[in-house]
Amino acid sequence: MSDTWAERASRALLENYYPARLTLVRGEGCRVFDDAGLSYLDLIGGIAVNSLGHCHPAIVRAIREQCGTLMHVSNLYRNPWSVRLAEELAARVPGTRAFFCNSGAEANEAAIKLVRRHAHLKFGAARHVIISAEASFHGRTFAALTATGQPKYREGFEPLVPGFRYVPFGDLAALEAAVTGEVCAVLLEPIQGESGVRVPPQGYLAGAAKLCAERGALLVFDEVQTGLGRTGTFLACEAEGVLPDVVTLSKSLGGGIPLGAMLARGEAARAFVPGSHASTFGGNPVACAAALAFLETLDADKLLDRVRETGDWFMDALRRLATLQPKITGVRGRGLLIAVDLAVPAKPVALAAEARGYLVNAVQENSLRFAPPFIVTREELTGFLAVLEEILHQE
Ligand SMILES: Cc1ncc(COP(=O)(O)O)c(C=O)c1O
């Protein structure tokens, strides 16, 4: 077959993704390679997935070993790797127990079912409303999509799941007014990722936790994008000293292998009983072995310190560039989850960066997002800053 990958993809795959310019065939550390052999510095890291970089030796070793030992058993049986992973997560997020699934949307789906069931058991069916934030993103399955506070993703899929309401993100007074007697849970991203790395005002998460505790609603943090060290602490909510009742994780967790987790503590952890929820591949030994290697490397290589140091340095450097280049109108983020606002459309800038060997994401009309591997170096980022300056000069 002599057709290009682009031609074959346009015939063979459904058209739910915008057509890509690149076909990537290999990855190593912070770099990926296309089918023409060109190399790119990956500053978006599979959208916050490849946090140890591509094909990290510890992850590859763990997966290889596990593939030769046990790849899959059903949840009719126990497997040691899922138990060990749940223990390791509980060591980092105290008091929690885990449910494993395969993606961020599934983790949120599980959380939504858990909070509904918790309220059913405790208060009865009337208390079923879930509050989420405008501009949030929680995934594409039906309940996660309904929780997603962006009408553009929900359009055409109605009727959605009943019982969801939205509040402006970062506005504690609005949340206070919304958490009425019908509300069973509040679901929030500690920093909104897909809507452009929006950091709420200091005190918002702690205020939400206090409010939920006072009114008997559960608090769920969707840390699918922000969790697992991305913002410089294991969970982003640690920055405010807050621990919710339920946390959802995915993206980085499997080191590139699909894996999601819902962690629950206290009363919330008792709402599921045998038969309440399940996933065929949830707790898969290969995915869990990869996740164990990810967590071990995170600690052994002191990567949380590195995320904080590199992230602070990169944000300072972007702010310095903004003083010289007025087309950068804002810089925000935490750790290695960073966005810049531009006075020009972001997409052409991302494409120009791609043509010069840098992968970045035009997350919004006028914003670029960076979620590079935790191992990215200052030298690599300095190379990108020079290219960004050059592109913006020409735009
Ligand atoms: C905060 C958040 N929640 C949920 C999801 C959905 O995850 P997945 O695409 O694995 O279903 C994403 C994906 O970007 C996300 O950023």
Tab-separated table of C-alpha atoms and ligand atoms in Angstrom:
chain	number	residue	atom	x	y	z
A	1	MET	CA	0.000	0.000	0.000
A	2	SER	CA	1.642	3.269	-1.118
A	3	ASP	CA	-0.856	5.723	0.405
A	4	THR	CA	0.365	7.925	3.241
A	5	TRP	CA	-0.625	7.325	6.866
A	6	ALA	CA	-2.749	10.476	6.633
A	7	GLU	CA	-4.706	9.094	3.671
A	8	ARG	CA	-5.112	5.698	5.257
A	9	ALA	CA	-6.171	7.251	8.576
A	10	SER	CA	-8.787	9.426	6.871
A	11	ARG	CA	-10.332	6.304	5.339
A	12	ALA	CA	-9.961	3.910	8.269
A	13	LEU	CA	-10.582	6.006	11.388
A	14	LEU	CA	-13.722	7.870	12.388
A	15	GLU	CA	-13.418	11.609	12.112
A	16	ASN	CA	-13.783	12.490	15.786
A	17	TYR	CA	-10.245	13.957	15.995
A	18	TYR	CA	-8.918	16.903	14.004
A	19	PRO	CA	-6.565	15.506	11.349
A	20	ALA	CA	-2.984	15.482	12.645
A	21	ARG	CA	-0.010	16.674	10.636
A	22	LEU	CA	2.436	14.249	12.205
A	23	THR	CA	2.591	10.466	12.379
A	24	LEU	CA	4.689	9.569	15.432
A	25	VAL	CA	6.476	6.238	15.412
A	26	ARG	CA	8.993	6.260	18.267
A	27	GLY	CA	9.740	7.979	21.564
A	28	GLU	CA	12.760	8.258	23.828
A	29	GLY	CA	12.992	10.462	26.909
A	30	CYS	CA	11.538	13.881	26.120
A	31	ARG	CA	11.724	13.337	22.350
A	32	VAL	CA	9.404	11.711	19.806
A	33	PHE	CA	10.197	10.833	16.196
A	34	ASP	CA	7.934	10.942	13.151
A	35	ASP	CA	7.732	8.548	10.214
A	36	ALA	CA	10.164	10.741	8.251
A	37	GLY	CA	12.746	10.342	11.045
A	38	LEU	CA	12.399	13.942	12.305
A	39	SER	CA	12.637	14.459	16.040
A	40	TYR	CA	10.531	16.706	18.306
A	41	LEU	CA	10.852	17.871	21.900
A	42	ASP	CA	7.570	16.764	23.460
A	43	LEU	CA	6.378	19.644	25.629
A	44	ILE	CA	2.835	18.290	25.882
A	45	GLY	CA	3.812	14.743	26.919
A	46	GLY	CA	0.791	12.876	25.560
A	47	ILE	CA	-1.309	15.556	27.321
A	48	ALA	CA	0.210	15.032	30.767
A	49	VAL	CA	0.564	11.254	30.371
A	50	ASN	CA	4.265	10.666	29.612
A	51	SER	CA	5.473	12.207	32.859
A	52	LEU	CA	8.671	10.124	32.981
A	53	GLY	CA	9.220	10.761	29.285
A	54	HIS	CA	8.807	8.183	26.548
A	55	CYS	CA	9.819	4.552	27.109
A	56	HIS	CA	11.424	5.206	30.505
A	57	PRO	CA	13.625	2.165	31.254
A	58	ALA	CA	11.960	1.477	34.638
A	59	ILE	CA	8.498	1.406	33.052
A	60	VAL	CA	9.641	-0.677	30.079
A	61	ARG	CA	11.355	-3.174	32.416
A	62	ALA	CA	8.280	-3.486	34.646
A	63	ILE	CA	5.955	-4.023	31.674
A	64	ARG	CA	8.272	-6.574	30.036
A	65	GLU	CA	8.615	-8.548	33.245
A	66	GLN	CA	4.902	-8.445	33.957
A	67	CYS	CA	4.028	-9.555	30.398
A	68	GLY	CA	6.097	-12.668	30.988
A	69	THR	CA	4.478	-13.345	34.361
A	70	LEU	CA	0.739	-12.590	34.240
A	71	MET	CA	-1.025	-10.216	31.862
A	72	HIS	CA	-4.643	-10.435	32.825
A	73	VAL	CA	-6.988	-12.107	35.267
A	74	SER	CA	-10.618	-11.213	35.818
A	75	ASN	CA	-11.867	-9.500	38.947
A	76	LEU	CA	-13.278	-12.877	39.998
A	77	TYR	CA	-9.733	-13.318	41.344
A	78	ARG	CA	-7.285	-11.158	43.267
A	79	ASN	CA	-3.968	-10.064	41.796
A	80	PRO	CA	-1.055	-8.830	43.928
A	81	TRP	CA	-0.151	-5.892	41.659
A	82	SER	CA	-3.495	-4.130	42.057
A	83	VAL	CA	-3.325	-4.646	45.845
A	84	ARG	CA	0.234	-3.286	45.962
A	85	LEU	CA	-0.723	-0.298	43.825
A	86	ALA	CA	-3.709	0.502	46.063
A	87	GLU	CA	-1.360	0.316	49.084
A	88	GLU	CA	1.177	2.625	47.430
A	89	LEU	CA	-1.546	5.145	46.560
A	90	ALA	CA	-2.919	5.003	50.121
A	91	ALA	CA	0.601	5.681	51.415
A	92	ARG	CA	0.522	8.923	49.414
A	93	VAL	CA	-3.163	9.848	49.818
A	94	PRO	CA	-3.871	8.861	53.434
A	95	GLY	CA	-6.869	6.815	54.432
A	96	THR	CA	-7.979	5.957	50.902
A	97	ARG	CA	-8.983	2.726	49.247
A	98	ALA	CA	-8.894	2.287	45.472
A	99	PHE	CA	-11.055	1.228	42.559
A	100	PHE	CA	-9.142	0.749	39.303
A	101	CYS	CA	-10.380	1.358	35.778
A	102	ASN	CA	-8.810	2.371	32.465
A	103	SER	CA	-9.192	6.116	31.891
A	104	GLY	CA	-9.975	9.484	33.409
A	105	ALA	CA	-13.587	9.472	32.261
A	106	GLU	CA	-14.109	6.040	33.787
A	107	ALA	CA	-12.575	7.149	37.078
A	108	ASN	CA	-15.002	10.093	37.162
A	109	GLU	CA	-17.878	7.849	36.137
A	110	ALA	CA	-17.039	5.628	39.129
A	111	ALA	CA	-16.840	8.668	41.426
A	112	ILE	CA	-20.226	9.926	40.226
A	113	LYS	CA	-21.789	6.522	40.892
A	114	LEU	CA	-20.102	6.345	44.303
A	115	VAL	CA	-21.364	9.731	45.519
A	116	ARG	CA	-24.876	9.027	44.247
A	117	ARG	CA	-24.954	5.684	46.026
A	118	HIS	CA	-23.505	7.173	49.213
A	119	ALA	CA	-26.296	9.771	49.301
A	120	HIS	CA	-28.961	7.179	48.436
A	121	LEU	CA	-27.922	5.020	51.358
A	122	LYS	CA	-27.583	7.903	53.799
A	123	PHE	CA	-30.297	10.390	52.801
A	124	GLY	CA	-32.537	8.778	50.151
A	125	ALA	CA	-32.933	9.355	46.419
A	126	ALA	CA	-33.922	13.042	46.602
A	127	ARG	CA	-30.380	14.025	47.461
A	128	HIS	CA	-28.778	13.298	44.121
A	129	VAL	CA	-27.588	16.597	42.594
A	130	ILE	CA	-23.925	16.936	41.649
A	131	ILE	CA	-22.378	20.381	41.336
A	132	SER	CA	-19.483	20.892	38.954
A	133	ALA	CA	-17.786	23.993	37.573
A	134	GLU	CA	-18.304	25.940	34.388
A	135	ALA	CA	-15.410	25.415	31.945
A	136	SER	CA	-14.512	22.116	33.632
A	137	PHE	CA	-13.540	18.953	31.784
A	138	HIS	CA	-14.246	15.514	33.205
A	139	GLY	CA	-14.296	13.213	30.171
A	140	ARG	CA	-16.554	12.002	27.356
A	141	THR	CA	-18.630	9.164	28.826
A	142	PHE	CA	-22.187	10.207	29.569
A	143	ALA	CA	-22.057	11.165	33.242
A	144	ALA	CA	-18.541	12.627	32.945
A	145	LEU	CA	-19.685	14.559	29.865
A	146	THR	CA	-22.727	15.860	31.731
A	147	ALA	CA	-20.460	16.996	34.587
A	148	THR	CA	-18.225	18.759	32.045
A	149	GLY	CA	-19.177	22.425	32.264
A	150	GLN	CA	-18.651	23.232	28.580
A	151	PRO	CA	-21.798	23.218	26.428
A	152	LYS	CA	-19.786	22.699	23.201
A	153	TYR	CA	-18.899	19.143	24.270
A	154	ARG	CA	-22.460	18.295	25.302
A	155	GLU	CA	-24.250	19.626	22.212
A	156	GLY	CA	-26.041	16.985	20.161
A	157	PHE	CA	-25.808	14.299	22.832
A	158	GLU	CA	-28.919	15.247	24.786
A	159	PRO	CA	-30.719	13.981	26.784
A	160	LEU	CA	-27.845	13.994	29.251
A	161	VAL	CA	-27.753	12.467	32.721
A	162	PRO	CA	-30.196	14.266	35.037
A	163	GLY	CA	-29.155	15.908	38.290
A	164	PHE	CA	-26.142	18.073	37.408
A	165	ARG	CA	-25.714	21.812	38.044
A	166	TYR	CA	-22.827	24.175	37.286
A	167	VAL	CA	-21.217	27.051	39.162
A	168	PRO	CA	-18.578	29.558	38.055
A	169	PHE	CA	-15.117	28.161	38.888
A	170	GLY	CA	-13.241	29.830	41.728
A	171	ASP	CA	-16.305	31.623	43.121
A	172	LEU	CA	-16.882	30.422	46.674
A	173	ALA	CA	-20.024	32.519	47.182
A	174	ALA	CA	-21.613	30.875	44.104
A	175	LEU	CA	-20.713	27.444	45.464
A	176	GLU	CA	-22.180	28.341	48.833
A	177	ALA	CA	-25.470	29.317	47.188
A	178	ALA	CA	-25.512	26.142	45.060
A	179	VAL	CA	-24.926	23.515	47.758
A	180	THR	CA	-28.531	23.057	48.850
A	181	GLY	CA	-30.199	20.082	50.539
A	182	GLU	CA	-30.504	18.195	47.230
A	183	VAL	CA	-26.753	18.211	46.607
A	184	CYS	CA	-24.888	14.970	47.196
A	185	ALA	CA	-21.463	16.048	45.930
A	186	VAL	CA	-19.268	18.781	44.497
A	187	LEU	CA	-16.878	17.741	41.720
A	188	LEU	CA	-13.963	20.072	40.914
A	189	GLU	CA	-10.597	20.090	39.157
A	190	PRO	CA	-8.109	21.732	41.563
A	191	ILE	CA	-6.696	23.529	38.501
A	192	GLN	CA	-8.801	23.429	35.330
A	193	GLY	CA	-6.624	21.845	32.648
A	194	GLU	CA	-8.539	21.678	29.373
A	195	SER	CA	-9.981	25.162	29.682
A	196	GLY	CA	-6.490	26.627	29.746
A	197	VAL	CA	-4.783	25.863	33.074
A	198	ARG	CA	-7.054	28.037	35.206
A	199	VAL	CA	-5.822	28.267	38.791
A	200	PRO	CA	-8.574	29.161	41.333
A	201	PRO	CA	-7.993	31.858	43.965
A	202	GLN	CA	-6.100	30.724	47.075
A	203	GLY	CA	-8.589	29.397	49.619
A	204	TYR	CA	-11.171	28.178	47.104
A	205	LEU	CA	-10.478	24.457	47.540
A	206	ALA	CA	-10.262	24.731	51.330
A	207	GLY	CA	-13.507	26.761	51.307
A	208	ALA	CA	-15.199	24.108	49.170
A	209	ALA	CA	-14.036	21.382	51.588
A	210	LYS	CA	-15.368	23.279	54.607
A	211	LEU	CA	-18.702	23.951	52.901
A	212	CYS	CA	-19.155	20.317	51.851
A	213	ALA	CA	-18.302	19.055	55.339
A	214	GLU	CA	-20.805	21.465	56.937
A	215	ARG	CA	-23.614	20.560	54.547
A	216	GLY	CA	-23.096	16.803	54.314
A	217	ALA	CA	-22.068	16.793	50.648
A	218	LEU	CA	-19.044	14.801	49.469
A	219	LEU	CA	-16.146	16.590	47.809
A	220	VAL	CA	-14.593	14.985	44.732
A	221	PHE	CA	-11.413	16.300	43.157
A	222	ASP	CA	-10.745	15.309	39.569
A	223	GLU	CA	-6.933	15.097	39.635
A	224	VAL	CA	-6.762	13.193	36.353
A	225	GLN	CA	-4.582	15.934	34.852
A	226	THR	CA	-3.211	17.693	37.935
A	227	GLY	CA	-2.411	14.651	40.088
A	228	LEU	CA	0.618	12.380	40.442
A	229	GLY	CA	3.189	15.142	40.749
A	230	ARG	CA	2.236	17.245	37.719
A	231	THR	CA	1.900	20.442	39.780
A	232	GLY	CA	4.851	19.726	42.102
A	233	THR	CA	2.949	17.971	44.900
A	234	PHE	CA	1.565	14.434	44.684
A	235	LEU	CA	-1.959	15.867	44.454
A	236	ALA	CA	-2.541	19.475	43.413
A	237	CYS	CA	-4.980	19.940	46.319
A	238	GLU	CA	-2.099	19.435	48.795
A	239	ALA	CA	-1.020	22.995	47.978
A	240	GLU	CA	-4.063	24.135	49.997
A	241	GLY	CA	-3.729	21.387	52.612
A	242	VAL	CA	-7.066	19.899	51.528
A	243	LEU	CA	-7.927	16.235	51.163
A	244	PRO	CA	-11.327	15.519	49.562
A	245	ASP	CA	-13.539	12.466	50.137
A	246	VAL	CA	-12.871	11.159	46.646
A	247	VAL	CA	-9.986	11.687	44.190
A	248	THR	CA	-9.824	10.540	40.577
A	249	LEU	CA	-6.531	9.833	38.824
A	250	SER	CA	-5.415	8.623	35.396
A	251	LYS	CA	-3.081	10.058	32.706
A	252	SER	CA	0.414	9.681	34.305
A	253	LEU	CA	-0.584	6.760	36.491
A	254	GLY	CA	0.178	3.903	34.089
A	255	GLY	CA	3.359	5.479	32.684
A	256	GLY	CA	1.748	5.372	29.215
A	257	ILE	CA	-0.407	2.279	29.750
A	258	PRO	CA	-4.156	3.011	30.116
A	259	LEU	CA	-5.082	3.097	33.804
A	260	GLY	CA	-7.479	5.092	35.957
A	261	ALA	CA	-8.152	5.081	39.669
A	262	MET	CA	-10.792	6.376	42.016
A	263	LEU	CA	-9.604	6.766	45.602
A	264	ALA	CA	-12.177	7.153	48.358
A	265	ARG	CA	-11.898	7.551	52.114
A	266	GLY	CA	-14.144	7.608	55.167
A	267	GLU	CA	-17.848	7.001	54.667
A	268	ALA	CA	-17.494	7.433	50.906
A	269	ALA	CA	-15.255	4.363	50.755
A	270	ARG	CA	-18.076	2.216	52.138
A	271	ALA	CA	-20.732	3.173	49.577
A	272	PHE	CA	-19.827	0.428	47.104
A	273	VAL	CA	-20.624	-3.148	48.035
A	274	PRO	CA	-19.905	-6.279	45.976
A	275	GLY	CA	-21.676	-5.840	42.645
A	276	SER	CA	-22.014	-2.008	42.801
A	277	HIS	CA	-19.423	-1.344	40.118
A	278	ALA	CA	-16.843	-3.177	38.009
A	279	SER	CA	-14.443	-3.030	35.080
A	280	THR	CA	-13.106	-6.012	33.126
A	281	PHE	CA	-9.612	-4.551	32.782
A	282	GLY	CA	-9.628	-2.553	36.051
A	283	GLY	CA	-6.557	-3.476	38.099
A	284	ASN	CA	-4.917	-5.189	35.145
A	285	PRO	CA	-1.526	-6.564	36.295
A	286	VAL	CA	0.472	-4.987	33.432
A	287	ALA	CA	-1.031	-1.535	33.981
A	288	CYS	CA	-0.557	-1.828	37.756
A	289	ALA	CA	3.059	-3.013	37.409
A	290	ALA	CA	3.758	0.002	35.173
A	291	ALA	CA	2.131	2.289	37.762
A	292	LEU	CA	4.217	0.775	40.580
A	293	ALA	CA	7.349	1.523	38.537
A	294	PHE	CA	6.096	5.067	37.906
A	295	LEU	CA	5.546	5.746	41.633
A	296	GLU	CA	8.871	4.183	42.595
A	297	THR	CA	10.744	6.344	40.065
A	298	LEU	CA	8.864	9.467	41.171
A	299	ASP	CA	10.279	8.948	44.693
A	300	ALA	CA	13.703	7.512	43.836
A	301	ASP	CA	14.533	10.339	41.415
A	302	LYS	CA	12.986	13.033	43.678
A	303	LEU	CA	10.887	14.179	40.753
A	304	LEU	CA	8.435	16.289	42.755
A	305	ASP	CA	11.320	18.632	43.684
A	306	ARG	CA	12.394	18.664	40.085
A	307	VAL	CA	8.875	19.501	38.833
A	308	ARG	CA	8.689	22.450	41.250
A	309	GLU	CA	12.164	23.745	40.370
A	310	THR	CA	11.854	23.338	36.597
A	311	GLY	CA	8.262	24.608	36.600
A	312	ASP	CA	9.122	27.768	38.590
A	313	TRP	CA	12.143	28.401	36.389
A	314	PHE	CA	10.138	27.946	33.165
A	315	MET	CA	7.299	30.202	34.343
A	316	ASP	CA	9.815	32.902	35.363
A	317	ALA	CA	11.490	32.599	31.971
A	318	LEU	CA	8.129	32.880	30.175
A	319	ARG	CA	7.287	35.965	32.266
A	320	ARG	CA	10.640	37.514	31.378
A	321	LEU	CA	9.927	36.807	27.721
A	322	ALA	CA	6.515	38.461	28.158
A	323	THR	CA	8.225	41.695	29.227
A	324	LEU	CA	10.087	41.719	25.886
A	325	GLN	CA	7.346	40.250	23.706
A	326	PRO	CA	3.933	41.921	24.203
A	327	LYS	CA	2.175	39.148	22.258
A	328	ILE	CA	2.489	37.060	25.455
A	329	THR	CA	-0.315	38.505	27.561
A	330	GLY	CA	-0.346	36.072	30.470
A	331	VAL	CA	1.510	33.157	32.061
A	332	ARG	CA	-0.085	30.857	34.620
A	333	GLY	CA	0.085	27.380	36.066
A	334	ARG	CA	1.832	25.377	38.728
A	335	GLY	CA	4.688	22.909	38.526
A	336	LEU	CA	4.845	21.589	34.978
A	337	LEU	CA	1.254	22.385	34.032
A	338	ILE	CA	1.600	25.797	32.436
A	339	ALA	CA	-0.244	27.963	29.919
A	340	VAL	CA	0.548	31.215	28.162
A	341	ASP	CA	-2.060	33.576	26.758
A	342	LEU	CA	-1.264	35.158	23.420
A	343	ALA	CA	-2.493	38.265	21.651
A	344	VAL	CA	-2.544	36.153	18.452
A	345	PRO	CA	-4.297	32.820	17.664
A	346	ALA	CA	-2.495	29.938	19.348
A	347	LYS	CA	-2.960	27.277	16.650
A	348	PRO	CA	-0.603	28.824	14.036
A	349	VAL	CA	1.987	29.325	16.791
A	350	ALA	CA	1.719	25.646	17.794
A	351	LEU	CA	2.084	24.596	14.138
A	352	ALA	CA	5.106	26.865	13.653
A	353	ALA	CA	6.678	25.353	16.798
A	354	GLU	CA	5.959	21.865	15.451
A	355	ALA	CA	7.693	22.741	12.181
A	356	ARG	CA	10.732	23.767	14.253
A	357	GLY	CA	10.743	20.546	16.300
A	358	TYR	CA	8.656	21.392	19.392
A	359	LEU	CA	5.283	19.859	20.336
A	360	VAL	CA	3.006	22.207	22.266
A	361	ASN	CA	-0.776	22.309	22.520
A	362	ALA	CA	-3.108	25.148	21.481
A	363	VAL	CA	-5.439	24.432	24.387
A	364	GLN	CA	-7.696	27.431	23.730
A	365	GLU	CA	-8.125	29.901	20.871
A	366	ASN	CA	-5.417	32.174	22.336
A	367	SER	CA	-3.582	29.928	24.802
A	368	LEU	CA	-0.757	27.422	24.564
A	369	ARG	CA	-0.435	24.634	27.144
A	370	PHE	CA	2.732	22.860	28.285
A	371	ALA	CA	2.730	19.576	30.214
A	372	PRO	CA	6.230	18.242	29.494
A	373	PRO	CA	7.792	15.141	31.025
A	374	PHE	CA	9.058	15.782	34.570
A	375	ILE	CA	12.589	15.063	33.322
A	376	VAL	CA	12.667	17.951	30.824
A	377	THR	CA	15.823	20.051	31.239
A	378	ARG	CA	16.362	23.822	31.410
A	379	GLU	CA	18.556	23.548	28.293
A	380	GLU	CA	15.692	21.952	26.358
A	381	LEU	CA	13.249	24.591	27.563
A	382	THR	CA	15.735	27.376	26.751
A	383	GLY	CA	15.823	26.083	23.163
A	384	PHE	CA	12.048	26.275	23.025
A	385	LEU	CA	11.941	29.810	24.476
A	386	ALA	CA	14.224	31.044	21.695
A	387	VAL	CA	11.971	29.433	19.096
A	388	LEU	CA	8.823	30.867	20.690
A	389	GLU	CA	10.358	34.353	20.672
A	390	GLU	CA	11.250	33.977	17.009
A	391	ILE	CA	7.778	32.711	16.049
A	392	LEU	CA	5.978	35.475	17.935
A	393	HIS	CA	8.269	38.044	16.348
A	394	GLN	CA	7.147	36.823	12.925
A	395	GLU	CA	3.433	36.289	13.691
B	1	LIG	C1	-9.337	16.766	34.410
B	1	LIG	C2	-9.670	15.667	33.450
B	1	LIG	N1	-10.601	14.771	33.785
B	1	LIG	C3	-10.927	13.759	32.971
B	1	LIG	C4	-10.327	13.610	31.737
B	1	LIG	C5	-10.725	12.486	30.828
B	1	LIG	O1	-9.742	11.528	30.780
B	1	LIG	P1	-9.775	10.399	29.634
B	1	LIG	O2	-9.552	11.093	28.342
B	1	LIG	O3	-8.675	9.466	30.027
B	1	LIG	O4	-11.111	9.752	29.709
B	1	LIG	C6	-9.346	14.528	31.346
B	1	LIG	C7	-8.704	14.411	30.021
B	1	LIG	O5	-8.102	15.285	29.513
B	1	LIG	C8	-9.012	15.584	32.222
B	1	LIG	O6	-8.095	16.505	31.892
